Coordinates of N, CA and C and ligand atoms in Angstrom, one line a residue:
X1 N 9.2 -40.4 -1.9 CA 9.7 -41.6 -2.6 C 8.6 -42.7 -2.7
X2 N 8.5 -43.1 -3.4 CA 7.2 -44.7 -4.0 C 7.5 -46.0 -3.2
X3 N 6.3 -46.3 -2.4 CA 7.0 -47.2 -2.2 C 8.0 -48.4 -2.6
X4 N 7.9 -48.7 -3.7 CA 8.6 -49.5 -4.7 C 10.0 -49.3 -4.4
X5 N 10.5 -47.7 -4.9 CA 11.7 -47.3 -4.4 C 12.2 -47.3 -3.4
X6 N 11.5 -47.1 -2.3 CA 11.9 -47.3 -0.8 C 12.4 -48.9 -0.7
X7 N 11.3 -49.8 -1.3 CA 11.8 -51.5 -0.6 C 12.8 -51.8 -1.7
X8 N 13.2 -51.1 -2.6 CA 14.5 -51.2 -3.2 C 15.6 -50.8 -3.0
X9 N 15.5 -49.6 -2.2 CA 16.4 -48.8 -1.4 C 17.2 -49.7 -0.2
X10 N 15.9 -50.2 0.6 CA 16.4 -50.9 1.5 C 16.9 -52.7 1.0
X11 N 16.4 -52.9 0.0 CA 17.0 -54.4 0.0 C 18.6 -54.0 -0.6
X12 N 18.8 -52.7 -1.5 CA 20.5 -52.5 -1.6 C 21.2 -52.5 -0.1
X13 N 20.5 -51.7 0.7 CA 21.2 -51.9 2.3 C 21.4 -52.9 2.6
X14 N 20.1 -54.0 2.7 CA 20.1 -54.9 3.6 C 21.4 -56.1 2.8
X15 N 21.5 -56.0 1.1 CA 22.4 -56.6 0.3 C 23.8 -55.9 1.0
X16 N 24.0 -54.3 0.7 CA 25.3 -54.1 1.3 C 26.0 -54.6 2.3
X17 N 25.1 -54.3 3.3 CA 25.5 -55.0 4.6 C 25.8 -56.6 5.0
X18 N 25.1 -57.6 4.1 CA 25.1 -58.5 4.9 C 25.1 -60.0 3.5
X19 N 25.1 -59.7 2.6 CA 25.2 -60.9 1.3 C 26.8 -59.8 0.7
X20 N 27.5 -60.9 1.0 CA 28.8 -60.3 0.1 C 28.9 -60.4 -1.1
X21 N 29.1 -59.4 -1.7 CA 29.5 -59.2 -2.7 C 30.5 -60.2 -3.8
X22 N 29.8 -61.1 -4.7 CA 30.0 -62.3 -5.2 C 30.3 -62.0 -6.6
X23 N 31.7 -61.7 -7.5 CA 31.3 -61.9 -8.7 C 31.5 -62.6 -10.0
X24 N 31.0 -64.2 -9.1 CA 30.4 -65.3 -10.1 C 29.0 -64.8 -9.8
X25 N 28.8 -65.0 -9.1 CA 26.7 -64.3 -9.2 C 26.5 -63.5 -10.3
X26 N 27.2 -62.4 -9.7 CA 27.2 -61.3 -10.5 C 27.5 -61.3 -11.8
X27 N 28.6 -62.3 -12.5 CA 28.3 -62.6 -13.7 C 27.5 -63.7 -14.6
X28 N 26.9 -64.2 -13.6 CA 25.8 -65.6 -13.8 C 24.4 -64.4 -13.9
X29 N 24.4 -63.2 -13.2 CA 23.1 -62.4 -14.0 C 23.1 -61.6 -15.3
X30 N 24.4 -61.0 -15.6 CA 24.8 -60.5 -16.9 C 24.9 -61.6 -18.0
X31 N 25.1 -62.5 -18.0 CA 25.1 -63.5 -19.3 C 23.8 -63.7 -18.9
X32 N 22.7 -64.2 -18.2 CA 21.1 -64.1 -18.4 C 20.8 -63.2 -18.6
X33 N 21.7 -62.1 -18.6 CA 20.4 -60.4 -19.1 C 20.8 -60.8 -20.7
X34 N 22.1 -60.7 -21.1 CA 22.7 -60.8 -22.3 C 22.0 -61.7 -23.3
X35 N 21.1 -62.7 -22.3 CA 20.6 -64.2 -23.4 C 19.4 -63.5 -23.3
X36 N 18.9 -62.7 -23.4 CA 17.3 -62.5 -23.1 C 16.5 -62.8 -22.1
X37 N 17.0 -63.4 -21.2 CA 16.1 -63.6 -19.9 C 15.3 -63.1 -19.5
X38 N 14.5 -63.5 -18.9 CA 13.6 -62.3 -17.9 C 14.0 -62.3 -16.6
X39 N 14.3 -60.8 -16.0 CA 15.0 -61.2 -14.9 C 13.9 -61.6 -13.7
X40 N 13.7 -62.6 -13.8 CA 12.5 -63.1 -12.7 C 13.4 -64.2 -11.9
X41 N 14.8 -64.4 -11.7 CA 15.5 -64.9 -10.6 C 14.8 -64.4 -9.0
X42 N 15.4 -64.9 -8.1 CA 15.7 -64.1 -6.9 C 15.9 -63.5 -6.4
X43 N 16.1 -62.4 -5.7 CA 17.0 -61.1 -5.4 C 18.1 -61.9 -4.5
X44 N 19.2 -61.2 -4.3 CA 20.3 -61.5 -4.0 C 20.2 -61.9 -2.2
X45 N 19.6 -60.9 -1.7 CA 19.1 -61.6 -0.5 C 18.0 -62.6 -0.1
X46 N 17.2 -62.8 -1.0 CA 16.5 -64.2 -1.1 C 16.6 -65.6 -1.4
X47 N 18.0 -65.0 -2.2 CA 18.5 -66.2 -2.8 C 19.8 -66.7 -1.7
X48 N 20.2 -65.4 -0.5 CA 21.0 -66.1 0.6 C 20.1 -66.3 1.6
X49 N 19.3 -66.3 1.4 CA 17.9 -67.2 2.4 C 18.0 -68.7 2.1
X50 N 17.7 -68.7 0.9 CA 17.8 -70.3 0.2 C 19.0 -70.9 1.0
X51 N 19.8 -70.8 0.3 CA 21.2 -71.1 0.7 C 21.2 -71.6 2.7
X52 N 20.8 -71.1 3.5 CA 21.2 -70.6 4.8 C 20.1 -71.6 5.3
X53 N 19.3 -71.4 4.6 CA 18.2 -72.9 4.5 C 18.3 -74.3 4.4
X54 N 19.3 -74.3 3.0 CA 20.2 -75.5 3.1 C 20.6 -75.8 4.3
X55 N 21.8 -74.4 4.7 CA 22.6 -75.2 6.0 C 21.6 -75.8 7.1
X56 N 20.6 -74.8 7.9 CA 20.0 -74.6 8.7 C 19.4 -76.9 8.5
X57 N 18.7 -76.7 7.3 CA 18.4 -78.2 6.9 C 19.4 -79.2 6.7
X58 N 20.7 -78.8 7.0 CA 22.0 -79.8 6.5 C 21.5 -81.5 5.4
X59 N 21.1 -80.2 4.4 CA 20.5 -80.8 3.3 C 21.5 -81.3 2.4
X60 N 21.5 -82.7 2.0 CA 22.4 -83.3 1.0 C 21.7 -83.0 -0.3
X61 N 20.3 -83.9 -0.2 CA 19.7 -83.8 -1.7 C 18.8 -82.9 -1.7
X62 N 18.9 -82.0 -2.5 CA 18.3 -80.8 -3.1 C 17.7 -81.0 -4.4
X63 N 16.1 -80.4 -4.4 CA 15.3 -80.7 -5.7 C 15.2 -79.2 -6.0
X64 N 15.5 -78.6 -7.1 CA 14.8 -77.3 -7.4 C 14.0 -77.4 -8.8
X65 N 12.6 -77.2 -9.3 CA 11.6 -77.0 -10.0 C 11.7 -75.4 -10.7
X66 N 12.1 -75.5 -12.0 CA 12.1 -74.1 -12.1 C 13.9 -73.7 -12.4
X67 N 14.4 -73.8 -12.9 CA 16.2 -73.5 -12.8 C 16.2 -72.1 -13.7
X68 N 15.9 -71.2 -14.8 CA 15.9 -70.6 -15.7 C 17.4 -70.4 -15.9
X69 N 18.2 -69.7 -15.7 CA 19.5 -69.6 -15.7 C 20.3 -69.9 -14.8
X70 N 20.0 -70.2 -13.4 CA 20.7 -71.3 -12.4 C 21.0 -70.3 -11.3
X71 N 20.7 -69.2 -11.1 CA 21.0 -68.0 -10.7 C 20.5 -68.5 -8.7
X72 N 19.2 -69.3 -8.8 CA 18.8 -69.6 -7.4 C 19.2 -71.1 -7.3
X73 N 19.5 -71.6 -8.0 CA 20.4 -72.8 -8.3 C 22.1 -72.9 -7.5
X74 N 22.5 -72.0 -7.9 CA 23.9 -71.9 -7.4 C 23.7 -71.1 -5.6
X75 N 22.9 -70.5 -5.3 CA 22.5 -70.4 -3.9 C 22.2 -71.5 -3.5
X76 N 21.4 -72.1 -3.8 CA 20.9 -73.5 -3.0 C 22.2 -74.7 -3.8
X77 N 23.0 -74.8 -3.8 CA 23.6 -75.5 -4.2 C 25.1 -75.1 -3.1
X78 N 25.3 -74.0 -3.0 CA 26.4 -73.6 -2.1 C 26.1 -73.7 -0.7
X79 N 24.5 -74.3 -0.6 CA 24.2 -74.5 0.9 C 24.2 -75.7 1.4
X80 N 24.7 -77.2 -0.1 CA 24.5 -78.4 0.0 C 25.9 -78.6 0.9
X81 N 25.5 -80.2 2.1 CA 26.3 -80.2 3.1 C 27.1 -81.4 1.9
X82 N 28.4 -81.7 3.0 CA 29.3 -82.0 1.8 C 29.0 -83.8 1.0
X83 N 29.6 -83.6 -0.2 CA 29.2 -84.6 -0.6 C 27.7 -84.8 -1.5
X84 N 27.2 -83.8 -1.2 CA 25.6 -83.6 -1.5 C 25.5 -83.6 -3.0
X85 N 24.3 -83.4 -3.6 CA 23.5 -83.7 -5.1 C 22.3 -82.8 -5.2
X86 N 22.4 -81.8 -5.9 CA 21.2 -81.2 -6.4 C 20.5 -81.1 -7.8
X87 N 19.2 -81.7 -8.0 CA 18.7 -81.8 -9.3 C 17.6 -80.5 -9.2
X88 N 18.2 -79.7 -10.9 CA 17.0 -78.9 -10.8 C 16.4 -79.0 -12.2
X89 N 15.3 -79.3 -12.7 CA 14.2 -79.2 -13.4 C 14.1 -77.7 -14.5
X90 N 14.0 -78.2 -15.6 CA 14.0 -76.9 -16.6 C 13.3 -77.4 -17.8
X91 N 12.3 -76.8 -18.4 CA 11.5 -77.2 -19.4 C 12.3 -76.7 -20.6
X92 N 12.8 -75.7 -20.8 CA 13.5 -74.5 -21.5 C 15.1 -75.0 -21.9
X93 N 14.9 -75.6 -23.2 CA 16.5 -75.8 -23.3 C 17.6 -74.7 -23.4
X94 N 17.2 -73.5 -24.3 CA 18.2 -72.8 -24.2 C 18.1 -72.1 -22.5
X95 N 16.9 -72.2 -21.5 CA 17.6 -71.8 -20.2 C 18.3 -72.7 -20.0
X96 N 18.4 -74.1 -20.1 CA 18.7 -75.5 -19.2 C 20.6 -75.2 -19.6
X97 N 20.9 -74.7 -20.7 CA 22.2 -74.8 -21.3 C 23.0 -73.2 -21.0
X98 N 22.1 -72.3 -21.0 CA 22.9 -71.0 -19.8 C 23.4 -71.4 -18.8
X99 N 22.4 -72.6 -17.7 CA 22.6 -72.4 -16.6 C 23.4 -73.5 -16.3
X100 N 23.8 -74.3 -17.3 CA 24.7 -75.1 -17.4 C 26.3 -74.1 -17.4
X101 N 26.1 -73.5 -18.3 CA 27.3 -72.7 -18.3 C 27.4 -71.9 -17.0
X102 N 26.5 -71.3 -16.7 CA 27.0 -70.8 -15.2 C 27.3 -71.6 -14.2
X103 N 26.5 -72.8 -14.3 CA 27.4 -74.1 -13.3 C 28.2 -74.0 -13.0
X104 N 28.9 -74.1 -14.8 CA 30.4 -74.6 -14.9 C 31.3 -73.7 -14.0
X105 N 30.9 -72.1 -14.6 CA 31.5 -70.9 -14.0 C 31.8 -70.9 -12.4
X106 N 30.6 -71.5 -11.7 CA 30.4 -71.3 -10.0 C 30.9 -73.1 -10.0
X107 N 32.0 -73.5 -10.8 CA 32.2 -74.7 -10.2 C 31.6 -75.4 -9.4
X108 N 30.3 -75.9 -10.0 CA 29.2 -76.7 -9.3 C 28.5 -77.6 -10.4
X109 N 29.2 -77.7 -11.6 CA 28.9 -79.2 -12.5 C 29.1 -80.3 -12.1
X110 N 30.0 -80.9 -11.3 CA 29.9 -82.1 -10.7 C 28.6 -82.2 -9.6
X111 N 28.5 -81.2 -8.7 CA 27.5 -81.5 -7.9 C 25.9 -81.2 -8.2
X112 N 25.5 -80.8 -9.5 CA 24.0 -80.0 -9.5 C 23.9 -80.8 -11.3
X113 N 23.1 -81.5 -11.2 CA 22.5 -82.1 -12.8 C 20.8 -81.1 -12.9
X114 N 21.2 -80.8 -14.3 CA 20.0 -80.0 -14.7 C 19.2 -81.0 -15.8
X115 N 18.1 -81.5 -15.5 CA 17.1 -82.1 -16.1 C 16.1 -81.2 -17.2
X116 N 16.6 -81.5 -18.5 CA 15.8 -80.8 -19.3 C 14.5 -81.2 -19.8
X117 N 13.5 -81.1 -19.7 CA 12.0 -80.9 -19.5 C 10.7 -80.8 -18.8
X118 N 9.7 -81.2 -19.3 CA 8.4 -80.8 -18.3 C 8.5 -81.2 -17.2
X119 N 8.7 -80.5 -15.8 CA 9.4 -80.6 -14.4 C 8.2 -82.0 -14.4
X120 N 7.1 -81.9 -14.8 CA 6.0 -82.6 -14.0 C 6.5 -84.2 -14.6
X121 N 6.9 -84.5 -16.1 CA 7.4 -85.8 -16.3 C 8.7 -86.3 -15.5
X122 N 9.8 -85.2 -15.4 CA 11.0 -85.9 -14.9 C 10.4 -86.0 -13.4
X123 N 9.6 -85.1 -12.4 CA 9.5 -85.6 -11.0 C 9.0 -87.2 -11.0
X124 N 7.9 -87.6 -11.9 CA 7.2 -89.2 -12.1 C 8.6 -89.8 -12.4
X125 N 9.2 -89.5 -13.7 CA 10.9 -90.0 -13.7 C 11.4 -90.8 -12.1
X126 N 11.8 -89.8 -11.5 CA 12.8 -89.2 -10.5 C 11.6 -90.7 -9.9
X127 N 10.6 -90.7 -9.8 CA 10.0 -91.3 -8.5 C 10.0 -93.1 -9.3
X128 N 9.7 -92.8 -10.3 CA 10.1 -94.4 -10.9 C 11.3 -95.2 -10.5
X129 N 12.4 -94.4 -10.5 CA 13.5 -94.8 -10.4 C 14.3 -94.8 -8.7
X130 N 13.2 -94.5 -8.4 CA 13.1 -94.5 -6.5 C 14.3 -94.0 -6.1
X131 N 14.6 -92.4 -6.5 CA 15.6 -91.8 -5.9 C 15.6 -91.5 -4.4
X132 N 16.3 -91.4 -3.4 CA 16.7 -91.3 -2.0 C 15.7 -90.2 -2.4
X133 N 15.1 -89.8 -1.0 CA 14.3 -88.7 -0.6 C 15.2 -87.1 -0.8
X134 N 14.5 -86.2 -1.3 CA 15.2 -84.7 -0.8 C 15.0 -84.2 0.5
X135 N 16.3 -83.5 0.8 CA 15.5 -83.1 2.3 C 14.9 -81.6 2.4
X136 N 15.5 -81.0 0.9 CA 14.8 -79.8 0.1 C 14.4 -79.6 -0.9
X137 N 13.5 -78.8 -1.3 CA 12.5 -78.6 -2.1 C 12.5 -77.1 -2.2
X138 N 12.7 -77.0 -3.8 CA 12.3 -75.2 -4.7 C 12.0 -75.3 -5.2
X139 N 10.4 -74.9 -5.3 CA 9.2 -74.8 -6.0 C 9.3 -73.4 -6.8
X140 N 9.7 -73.5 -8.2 CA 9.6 -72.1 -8.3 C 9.6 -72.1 -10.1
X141 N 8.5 -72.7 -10.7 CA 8.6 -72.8 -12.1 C 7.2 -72.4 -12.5
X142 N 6.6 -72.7 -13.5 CA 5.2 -72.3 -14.3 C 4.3 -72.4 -12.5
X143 N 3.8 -70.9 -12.5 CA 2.5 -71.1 -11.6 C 1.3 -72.0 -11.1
X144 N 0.7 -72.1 -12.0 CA -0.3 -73.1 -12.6 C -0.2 -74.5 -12.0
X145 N 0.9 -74.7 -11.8 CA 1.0 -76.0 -12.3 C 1.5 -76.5 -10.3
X146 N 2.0 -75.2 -9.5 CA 1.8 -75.8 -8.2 C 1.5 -76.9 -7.8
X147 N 0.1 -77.0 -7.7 CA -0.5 -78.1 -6.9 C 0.1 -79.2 -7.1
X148 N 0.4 -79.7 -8.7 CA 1.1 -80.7 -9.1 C 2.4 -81.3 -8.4
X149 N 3.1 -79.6 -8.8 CA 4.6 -80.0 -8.4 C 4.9 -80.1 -6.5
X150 N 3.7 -79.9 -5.7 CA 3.6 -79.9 -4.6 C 3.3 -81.5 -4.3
X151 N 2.5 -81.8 -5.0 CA 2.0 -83.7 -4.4 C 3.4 -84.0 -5.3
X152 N 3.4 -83.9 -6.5 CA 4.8 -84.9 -7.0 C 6.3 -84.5 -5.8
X153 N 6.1 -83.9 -5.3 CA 7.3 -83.2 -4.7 C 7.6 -83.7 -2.9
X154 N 6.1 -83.9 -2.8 CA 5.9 -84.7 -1.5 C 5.9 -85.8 -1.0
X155 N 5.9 -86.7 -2.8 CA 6.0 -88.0 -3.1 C 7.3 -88.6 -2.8
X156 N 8.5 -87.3 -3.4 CA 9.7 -87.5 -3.0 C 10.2 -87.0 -1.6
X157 N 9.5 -86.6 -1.2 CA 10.2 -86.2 0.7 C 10.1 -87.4 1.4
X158 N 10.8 -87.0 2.7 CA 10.7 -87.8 4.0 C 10.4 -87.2 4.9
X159 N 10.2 -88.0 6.5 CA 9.4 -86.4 7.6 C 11.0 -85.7 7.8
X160 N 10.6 -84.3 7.8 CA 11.1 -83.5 7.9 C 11.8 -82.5 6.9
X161 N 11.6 -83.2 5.4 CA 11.9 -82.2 4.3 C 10.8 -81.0 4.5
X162 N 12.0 -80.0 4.1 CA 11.4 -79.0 3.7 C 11.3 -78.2 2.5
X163 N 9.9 -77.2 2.2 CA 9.2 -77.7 0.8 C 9.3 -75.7 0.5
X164 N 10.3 -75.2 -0.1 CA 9.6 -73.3 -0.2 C 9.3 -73.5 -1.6
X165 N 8.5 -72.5 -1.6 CA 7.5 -71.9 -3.3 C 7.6 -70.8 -2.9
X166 N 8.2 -70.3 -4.0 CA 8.3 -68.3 -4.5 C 7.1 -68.5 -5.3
X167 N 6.6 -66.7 -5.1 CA 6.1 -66.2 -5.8 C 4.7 -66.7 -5.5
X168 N 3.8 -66.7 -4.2 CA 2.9 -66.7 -3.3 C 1.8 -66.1 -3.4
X169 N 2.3 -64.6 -3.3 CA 1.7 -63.7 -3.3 C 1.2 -62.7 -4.3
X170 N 2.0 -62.3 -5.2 CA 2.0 -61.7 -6.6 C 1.3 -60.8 -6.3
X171 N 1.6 -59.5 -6.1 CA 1.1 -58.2 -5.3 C 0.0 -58.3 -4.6
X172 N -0.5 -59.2 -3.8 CA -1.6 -59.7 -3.3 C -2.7 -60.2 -4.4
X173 N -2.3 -60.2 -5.5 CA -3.7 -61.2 -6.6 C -3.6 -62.4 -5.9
X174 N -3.1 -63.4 -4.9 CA -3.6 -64.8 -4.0 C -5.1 -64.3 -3.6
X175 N -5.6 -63.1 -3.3 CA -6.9 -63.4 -2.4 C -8.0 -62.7 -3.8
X176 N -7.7 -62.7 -5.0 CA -9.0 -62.0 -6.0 C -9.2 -63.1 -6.0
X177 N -10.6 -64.0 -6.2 CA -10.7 -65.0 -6.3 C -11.9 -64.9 -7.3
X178 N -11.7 -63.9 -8.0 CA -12.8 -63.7 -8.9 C -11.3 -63.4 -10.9
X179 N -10.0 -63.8 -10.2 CA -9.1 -63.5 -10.9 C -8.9 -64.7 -11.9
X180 N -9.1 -63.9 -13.8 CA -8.6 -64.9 -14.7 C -7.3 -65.5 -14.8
X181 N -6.8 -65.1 -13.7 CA -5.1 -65.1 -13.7 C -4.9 -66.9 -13.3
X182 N -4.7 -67.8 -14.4 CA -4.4 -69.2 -13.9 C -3.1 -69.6 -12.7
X183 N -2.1 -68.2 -12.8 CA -1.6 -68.5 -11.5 C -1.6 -68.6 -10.1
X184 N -2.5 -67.7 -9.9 CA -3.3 -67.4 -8.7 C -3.9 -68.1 -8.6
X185 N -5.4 -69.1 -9.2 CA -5.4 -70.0 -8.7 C -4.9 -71.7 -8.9
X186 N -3.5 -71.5 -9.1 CA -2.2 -72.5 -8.9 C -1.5 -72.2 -8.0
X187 N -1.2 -71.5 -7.1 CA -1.3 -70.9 -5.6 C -2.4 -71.3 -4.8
X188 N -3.6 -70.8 -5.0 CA -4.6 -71.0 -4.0 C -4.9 -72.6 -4.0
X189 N -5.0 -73.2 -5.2 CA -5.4 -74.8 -5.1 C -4.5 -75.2 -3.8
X190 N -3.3 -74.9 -4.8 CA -2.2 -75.5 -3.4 C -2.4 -75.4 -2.0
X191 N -3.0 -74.1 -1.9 CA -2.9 -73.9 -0.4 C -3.9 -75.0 0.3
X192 N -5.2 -74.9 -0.7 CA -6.6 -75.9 -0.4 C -5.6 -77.0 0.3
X193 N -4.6 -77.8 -1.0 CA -4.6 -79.2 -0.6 C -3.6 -78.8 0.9
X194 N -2.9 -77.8 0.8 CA -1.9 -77.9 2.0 C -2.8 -78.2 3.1
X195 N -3.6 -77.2 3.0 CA -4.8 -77.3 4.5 C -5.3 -78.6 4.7
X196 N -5.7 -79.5 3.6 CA -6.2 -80.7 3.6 C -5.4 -82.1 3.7
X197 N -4.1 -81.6 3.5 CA -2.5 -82.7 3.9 C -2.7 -82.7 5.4
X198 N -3.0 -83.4 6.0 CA -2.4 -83.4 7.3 C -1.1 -84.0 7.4
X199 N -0.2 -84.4 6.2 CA 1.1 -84.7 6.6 C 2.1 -83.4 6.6
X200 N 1.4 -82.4 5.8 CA 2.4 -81.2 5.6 C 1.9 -80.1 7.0
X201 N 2.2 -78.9 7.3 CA 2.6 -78.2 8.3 C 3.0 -77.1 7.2
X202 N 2.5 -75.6 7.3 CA 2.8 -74.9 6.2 C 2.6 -73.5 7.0
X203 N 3.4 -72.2 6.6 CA 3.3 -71.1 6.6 C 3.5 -70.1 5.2
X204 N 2.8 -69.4 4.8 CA 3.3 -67.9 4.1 C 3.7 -67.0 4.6
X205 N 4.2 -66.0 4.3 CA 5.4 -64.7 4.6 C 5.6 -64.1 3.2
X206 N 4.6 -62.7 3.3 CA 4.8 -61.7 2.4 C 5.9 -61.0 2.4
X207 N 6.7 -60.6 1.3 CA 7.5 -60.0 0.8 C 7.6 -58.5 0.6
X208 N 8.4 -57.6 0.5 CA 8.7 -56.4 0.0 C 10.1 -56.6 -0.5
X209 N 10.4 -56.2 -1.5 CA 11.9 -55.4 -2.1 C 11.8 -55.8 -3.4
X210 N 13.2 -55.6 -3.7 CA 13.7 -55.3 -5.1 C 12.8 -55.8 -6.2
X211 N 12.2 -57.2 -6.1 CA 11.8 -58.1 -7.2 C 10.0 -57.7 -6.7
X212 N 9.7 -56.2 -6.2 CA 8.0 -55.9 -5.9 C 7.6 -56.6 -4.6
X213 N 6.4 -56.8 -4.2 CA 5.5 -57.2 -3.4 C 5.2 -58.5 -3.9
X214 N 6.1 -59.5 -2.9 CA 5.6 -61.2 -3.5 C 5.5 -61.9 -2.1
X215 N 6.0 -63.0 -2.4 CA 6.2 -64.0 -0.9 C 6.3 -65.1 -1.2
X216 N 6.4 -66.1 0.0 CA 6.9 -67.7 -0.3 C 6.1 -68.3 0.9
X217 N 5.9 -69.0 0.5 CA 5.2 -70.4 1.3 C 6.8 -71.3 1.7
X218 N 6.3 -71.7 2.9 CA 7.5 -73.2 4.0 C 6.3 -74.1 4.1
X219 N 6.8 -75.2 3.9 CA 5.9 -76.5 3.8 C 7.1 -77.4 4.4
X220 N 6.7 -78.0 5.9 CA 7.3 -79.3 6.1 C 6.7 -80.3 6.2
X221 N 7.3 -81.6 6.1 CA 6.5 -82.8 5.5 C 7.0 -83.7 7.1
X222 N 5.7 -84.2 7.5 CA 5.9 -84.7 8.7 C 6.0 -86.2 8.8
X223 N 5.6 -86.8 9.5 CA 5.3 -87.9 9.3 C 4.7 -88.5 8.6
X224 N 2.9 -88.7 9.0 CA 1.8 -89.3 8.3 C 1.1 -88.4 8.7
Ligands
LIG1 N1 14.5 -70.4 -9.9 C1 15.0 -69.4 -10.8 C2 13.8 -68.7 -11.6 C3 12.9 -69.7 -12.3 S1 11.9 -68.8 -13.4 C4 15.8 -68.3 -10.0 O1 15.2 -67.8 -9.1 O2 16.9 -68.0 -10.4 C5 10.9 -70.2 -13.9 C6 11.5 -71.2 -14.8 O3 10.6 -72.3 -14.9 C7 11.7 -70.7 -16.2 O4 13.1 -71.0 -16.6 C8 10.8 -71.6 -17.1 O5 11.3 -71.9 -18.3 C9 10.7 -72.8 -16.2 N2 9.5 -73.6 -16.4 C10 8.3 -73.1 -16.9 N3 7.4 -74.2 -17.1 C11 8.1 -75.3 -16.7 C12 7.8 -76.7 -16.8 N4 6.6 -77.1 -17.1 N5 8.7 -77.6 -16.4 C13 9.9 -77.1 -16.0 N6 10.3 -75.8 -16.0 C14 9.4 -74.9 -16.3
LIG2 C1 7.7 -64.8 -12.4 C2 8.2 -66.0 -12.1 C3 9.1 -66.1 -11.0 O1 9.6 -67.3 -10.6 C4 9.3 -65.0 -10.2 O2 10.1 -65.1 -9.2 C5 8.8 -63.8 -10.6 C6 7.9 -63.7 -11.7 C7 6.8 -64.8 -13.6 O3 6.6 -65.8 -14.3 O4 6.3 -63.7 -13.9
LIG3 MG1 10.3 -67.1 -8.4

């Protein structure tokens, strides 16, 4: 068997066993296959990582960068403690209005406002208008553009938010550093400034399963 198939094999286990079987999820990914999506969501156990993250951070305000059909939206949104607010960022109006409708479906319109355009104007937005700090952060939209959404995103923390970014690794292209690939280095910049933040505190953790060979960066925001 390939490896591919094997870390697919096992993320249906590790799904069987232990992310119950949900079917508003499950129909919040068939109306994204149906609109043409690309299925570049989260896998179903990564997206109960998010979630468990929340709790673990007894996170009210929730930022997510990146919403495409709301699929890791509604994970991190069912991990908000009560009373809580999640804003997630979408350049893409016909994504911003699927994932509107899946909201509606996972009964989470009152609590999750979807901001439609360039994540990088509404974060300057968000900070003009001196919104309360997040206490989490989902970095997970255009590559490239990282670095940005990491200092705008830090701008909005307080000590102790915590900061994850999918999609790290991208079959190990992070370490070609001879790669035309603009995302890679929108990853690596990032990492530069993380190393150079001494307010942030950061790890990566590579990936295997369903969605290939990736990973995510944890970034917490300390003091000073
Ligand atoms: N977080 C989602 C997947 C997001 S895919 C999940 O796991 O379910 C990345 C999304 O970022 C796409 O919908 C894309 O339209 C959006 N995006 C790309 N560039 C953007 C930008 N400049 N500002 C805001 N969103 C952007
Ligand atoms: C891509 C984007 C993602 O957020 C992801 O999880 C996987 C792939 C992409 O743009 O290819
Ligand atoms: Mg991603």
């Amino acid at each position: 068997m390939s490896n591919e198939r094997m870390w697919q094999r096992v993320d249906e286990y590790l799904c069987d066993e232990l992310v119950e079987h949900d079917p508003i999820l499950e129909a919040v990914l068939t109306r994204c296959e149906r609109a043409g999506m690309p299925a570049i969501n989260v896998a179903p156990n990564q997206g109960k990582l998010l979630m468990l993250l929340a709790r673990i951070q007894g996170a009210a305000r929730i930022l997510e960068v990146g919403t495409l059909g709301g699929y890791s939206t509604i994970w991190l949104a069912r991990g908000l403690a009560e009373a809580g607010h999640l804003d997630t960022l979408e350049v893409d109006s016909r994504h911003a209005a699927i994932a509107e409708e899946n909201l509606d479906q996972a009964g989470l319109r009152s609590r999750v406002q979807v901001h439609v355009g360039p994540a990088i104007d509404t974060l300057a937005r968000l900070r003009d208008e001196h919104v309360p700090p997040y206490d989490y952060v989902f970095i997970d939209a255009d590559k490239p553009s990282n670095p940005e959404y990491l200092r705008a995103t830090v701008a909005l923390s307080r000590p102790g938010t915590l900061i994850i970014v999918d999609n790290v690794i991208r079959g190990g292209g992070v370490i070609d550093t001879e790669s035309d690939d603009p995302r890679v280095h929108g990853v690596r910049r990032m990492n530069e400034m993380i190393r150079q933040d001494t307010r942030l505190s950061a790890t990566a953790v590579q990936t295997v399963g369903s969605k290939g060979w990736d990973g995510f960066a944890l970034v917490r925001v300390s003091g000073d």
